[in-house]
């Protein structure tokens, strides 16, 4: 079977080695005579899967012992509400930095819970940049500062984080977690939907500093409390067992590749192939993100006209490229180069871009 050049923004490419292992184990996991999807989540066989995923995450991201690693459901969208529910007190304000559509959705949910503020925003520039850390405003009554580390729609990414303040830093890292080393100890909470760099959709990873559990109000329903999942080791209710199994296999694959440092170097090389095609095109390809804010995960660009955008996308599809359409809210083109996208796919895209420009410029 010939594999597609998969540049989907999410659900996205998974490592072929992981898919082949899952295929091999699908109907008989570890000689149990059952699929991992059929195992009891209370069984010792599944317990090993669960623990492996937690320990591999701790190892790869160097997560300190005073942090919980939780496996939850509902995607990042549920976290948008759970965070203020657990941490936004009556006399406090939730501080959000707006860098794209997902940060807008996060603050929208927080407004249902309590007071919010915008510490910084690049909306006026069309979300083409990440704000300067020096431009973020803080207050003594801020409950936390929330950022979105990478913006899939606009193709921007935080190069350095706004750390060093006494208020907890919370980050939605759904689209760039595991793509580079992260200073976890500088954050109060990190959350990420799995369907971009961690595995298939269905599980959300939450990394939370344990002392923050003390801030959860007593009246909050059981399933909306982080301490519920902490006390039960993410087994209070039936977890998405197959998604966690796949997460564990993807983490093992990253470890085999040399960990986040090695993965980061490869991601830089992959993104450079495509950004160079943009920068060397004499304006034929126009990147959306400004250079200092460019994402290594989502490369967004336009051609000189909508007609050429459509022609580019149609011809790319015919040549086996998948997922290059920009988000429906802004159009254009987008190449998502997550960890599992091979270098060969990025080389092929670069070659196609150079040839398309030669013919149509």
Short mmCIF file of C-alpha atoms in Angstrom, two decimals, residues 14-167:
data_model
loop_
_atom_site.label_atom_id
_atom_site.label_comp_id
_atom_site.label_asym_id
_atom_site.label_seq_id
_atom_site.Cartn_x
_atom_site.Cartn_y
_atom_site.Cartn_z
CA UNK A 14 0.67 8.60 13.29
CA UNK A 15 4.01 6.79 13.10
CA UNK A 16 3.79 3.89 10.65
CA UNK A 17 5.70 1.66 13.07
CA UNK A 18 3.07 2.31 15.74
CA UNK A 19 0.19 1.61 13.37
CA UNK A 20 1.76 -1.66 12.29
CA UNK A 21 2.31 -2.76 15.90
CA UNK A 22 -1.29 -1.88 16.78
CA UNK A 23 -2.44 -3.89 13.76
CA UNK A 24 -0.39 -6.87 14.91
CA UNK A 25 -1.74 -6.72 18.47
CA UNK A 26 -5.28 -5.69 17.61
CA UNK A 27 -7.04 -9.02 18.18
CA UNK A 28 -4.60 -10.67 20.61
CA UNK A 29 -2.91 -8.25 22.98
CA UNK A 30 0.03 -9.80 24.87
CA UNK A 31 -1.40 -13.32 24.41
CA UNK A 32 -4.57 -12.46 26.34
CA UNK A 33 -6.79 -13.72 23.53
CA UNK A 34 -8.43 -10.28 23.52
CA UNK A 35 -7.94 -6.91 21.95
CA UNK A 36 -6.75 -4.13 24.25
CA UNK A 37 -10.20 -2.63 23.56
CA UNK A 38 -11.77 -5.67 25.22
CA UNK A 39 -9.65 -5.68 28.36
CA UNK A 40 -11.12 -4.58 31.67
CA UNK A 41 -9.66 -1.25 32.71
CA UNK A 42 -9.17 -2.87 36.14
CA UNK A 43 -7.11 -5.76 34.77
CA UNK A 44 -3.39 -6.15 35.37
CA UNK A 45 -2.82 -6.28 31.59
CA UNK A 46 -4.39 -2.86 31.07
CA UNK A 47 -2.81 -1.51 34.24
CA UNK A 48 0.61 -2.03 32.64
CA UNK A 49 -0.47 -0.05 29.56
CA UNK A 50 -1.72 2.78 31.76
CA UNK A 51 1.42 2.93 33.87
CA UNK A 52 3.72 2.73 30.85
CA UNK A 53 2.03 5.74 29.28
CA UNK A 54 2.36 7.76 32.49
CA UNK A 55 5.98 6.83 33.08
CA UNK A 56 7.03 7.46 29.48
CA UNK A 57 5.45 10.92 29.60
CA UNK A 58 7.28 11.65 32.84
CA UNK A 59 10.56 10.51 31.33
CA UNK A 60 10.24 12.26 27.98
CA UNK A 61 9.03 15.58 29.40
CA UNK A 62 11.06 15.35 32.64
CA UNK A 63 7.92 15.87 34.72
CA UNK A 64 8.73 16.47 38.41
CA UNK A 65 7.26 14.25 41.13
CA UNK A 66 5.03 17.05 42.43
CA UNK A 67 2.94 16.90 39.25
CA UNK A 68 0.11 14.52 38.37
CA UNK A 69 -0.18 13.01 34.90
CA UNK A 70 -3.87 12.56 34.16
CA UNK A 71 -5.70 10.94 31.25
CA UNK A 72 -9.04 12.61 30.62
CA UNK A 73 -11.72 12.89 27.95
CA UNK A 74 -13.58 15.75 26.29
CA UNK A 75 -10.57 17.16 24.45
CA UNK A 76 -9.08 20.58 25.05
CA UNK A 77 -12.61 22.00 24.78
CA UNK A 78 -13.63 20.51 28.13
CA UNK A 79 -10.44 21.87 29.70
CA UNK A 80 -11.48 25.37 28.62
CA UNK A 81 -14.30 25.10 31.18
CA UNK A 82 -12.68 22.88 33.82
CA UNK A 83 -9.74 25.22 34.35
CA UNK A 84 -11.80 28.22 35.52
CA UNK A 85 -14.20 25.92 37.37
CA UNK A 86 -11.34 24.57 39.46
CA UNK A 87 -9.08 27.61 39.79
CA UNK A 88 -11.00 30.87 39.30
CA UNK A 89 -12.06 32.21 42.68
CA UNK A 90 -14.81 34.78 43.32
CA UNK A 91 -12.41 37.64 44.00
CA UNK A 92 -10.04 36.71 41.21
CA UNK A 93 -9.63 37.32 37.48
CA UNK A 94 -8.60 34.80 34.82
CA UNK A 95 -5.90 36.26 32.57
CA UNK A 96 -5.80 35.12 28.93
CA UNK A 97 -3.38 35.87 26.10
CA UNK A 98 -5.18 35.84 22.76
CA UNK A 99 -3.15 34.42 19.88
CA UNK A 100 -5.84 32.71 17.80
CA UNK A 101 -9.21 31.00 17.64
CA UNK A 102 -8.52 28.40 20.33
CA UNK A 103 -7.49 31.01 22.91
CA UNK A 104 -10.68 32.92 22.03
CA UNK A 105 -12.70 29.78 22.74
CA UNK A 106 -10.87 29.24 26.02
CA UNK A 107 -11.66 32.72 27.34
CA UNK A 108 -15.26 32.44 26.13
CA UNK A 109 -15.76 29.44 28.44
CA UNK A 110 -14.05 31.19 31.35
CA UNK A 111 -16.46 34.11 31.06
CA UNK A 112 -19.31 31.75 31.97
CA UNK A 113 -17.53 30.99 35.25
CA UNK A 114 -16.18 34.35 36.47
CA UNK A 115 -14.20 37.48 35.74
CA UNK A 116 -11.71 37.47 32.87
CA UNK A 117 -9.21 39.84 31.30
CA UNK A 118 -7.04 39.91 28.19
CA UNK A 119 -3.41 40.21 29.24
CA UNK A 120 -2.25 40.61 25.63
CA UNK A 121 -3.60 40.05 22.14
CA UNK A 122 -2.41 40.02 18.55
CA UNK A 123 -5.89 39.94 17.04
CA UNK A 124 -5.43 43.34 15.38
CA UNK A 125 -2.53 41.96 13.33
CA UNK A 126 -4.63 39.00 12.17
CA UNK A 127 -2.88 36.75 14.69
CA UNK A 128 0.29 36.80 12.62
CA UNK A 129 2.55 37.12 15.68
CA UNK A 130 2.98 36.03 19.28
CA UNK A 131 2.88 38.92 21.78
CA UNK A 132 6.07 40.15 23.39
CA UNK A 133 6.35 38.78 26.91
CA UNK A 134 7.04 42.33 28.11
CA UNK A 135 3.64 43.44 26.75
CA UNK A 136 1.60 41.04 28.89
CA UNK A 137 -0.22 42.81 31.73
CA UNK A 138 -0.71 41.16 35.11
CA UNK A 139 -2.68 41.97 38.27
CA UNK A 140 -2.32 40.85 41.86
CA UNK A 141 -5.76 39.22 41.69
CA UNK A 142 -5.00 37.11 38.60
CA UNK A 143 -5.97 33.49 39.28
CA UNK A 144 -3.74 32.24 36.47
CA UNK A 145 -2.28 33.19 33.08
CA UNK A 146 -3.48 31.09 30.14
CA UNK A 147 -1.67 30.75 26.82
CA UNK A 148 -2.04 28.59 23.72
CA UNK A 149 1.49 27.45 22.95
CA UNK A 150 0.91 26.79 19.24
CA UNK A 151 -1.82 28.07 16.96
CA UNK A 152 -2.87 25.57 14.33
CA UNK A 153 -5.06 27.93 12.32
CA UNK A 154 -2.66 30.88 12.00
CA UNK A 155 0.67 29.04 12.16
CA UNK A 156 2.27 30.82 15.12
CA UNK A 157 4.09 29.38 18.14
CA UNK A 158 5.54 30.70 21.38
CA UNK A 159 9.34 30.59 21.11
CA UNK A 160 9.80 31.37 24.83
CA UNK A 161 7.17 31.19 27.55
CA UNK A 162 6.01 33.96 29.93
CA UNK A 163 7.41 32.33 33.05
CA UNK A 164 8.80 33.75 36.26
CA UNK A 165 5.58 35.12 37.77
CA UNK A 166 3.92 34.01 40.98
CA UNK A 167 0.57 33.24 39.32
#
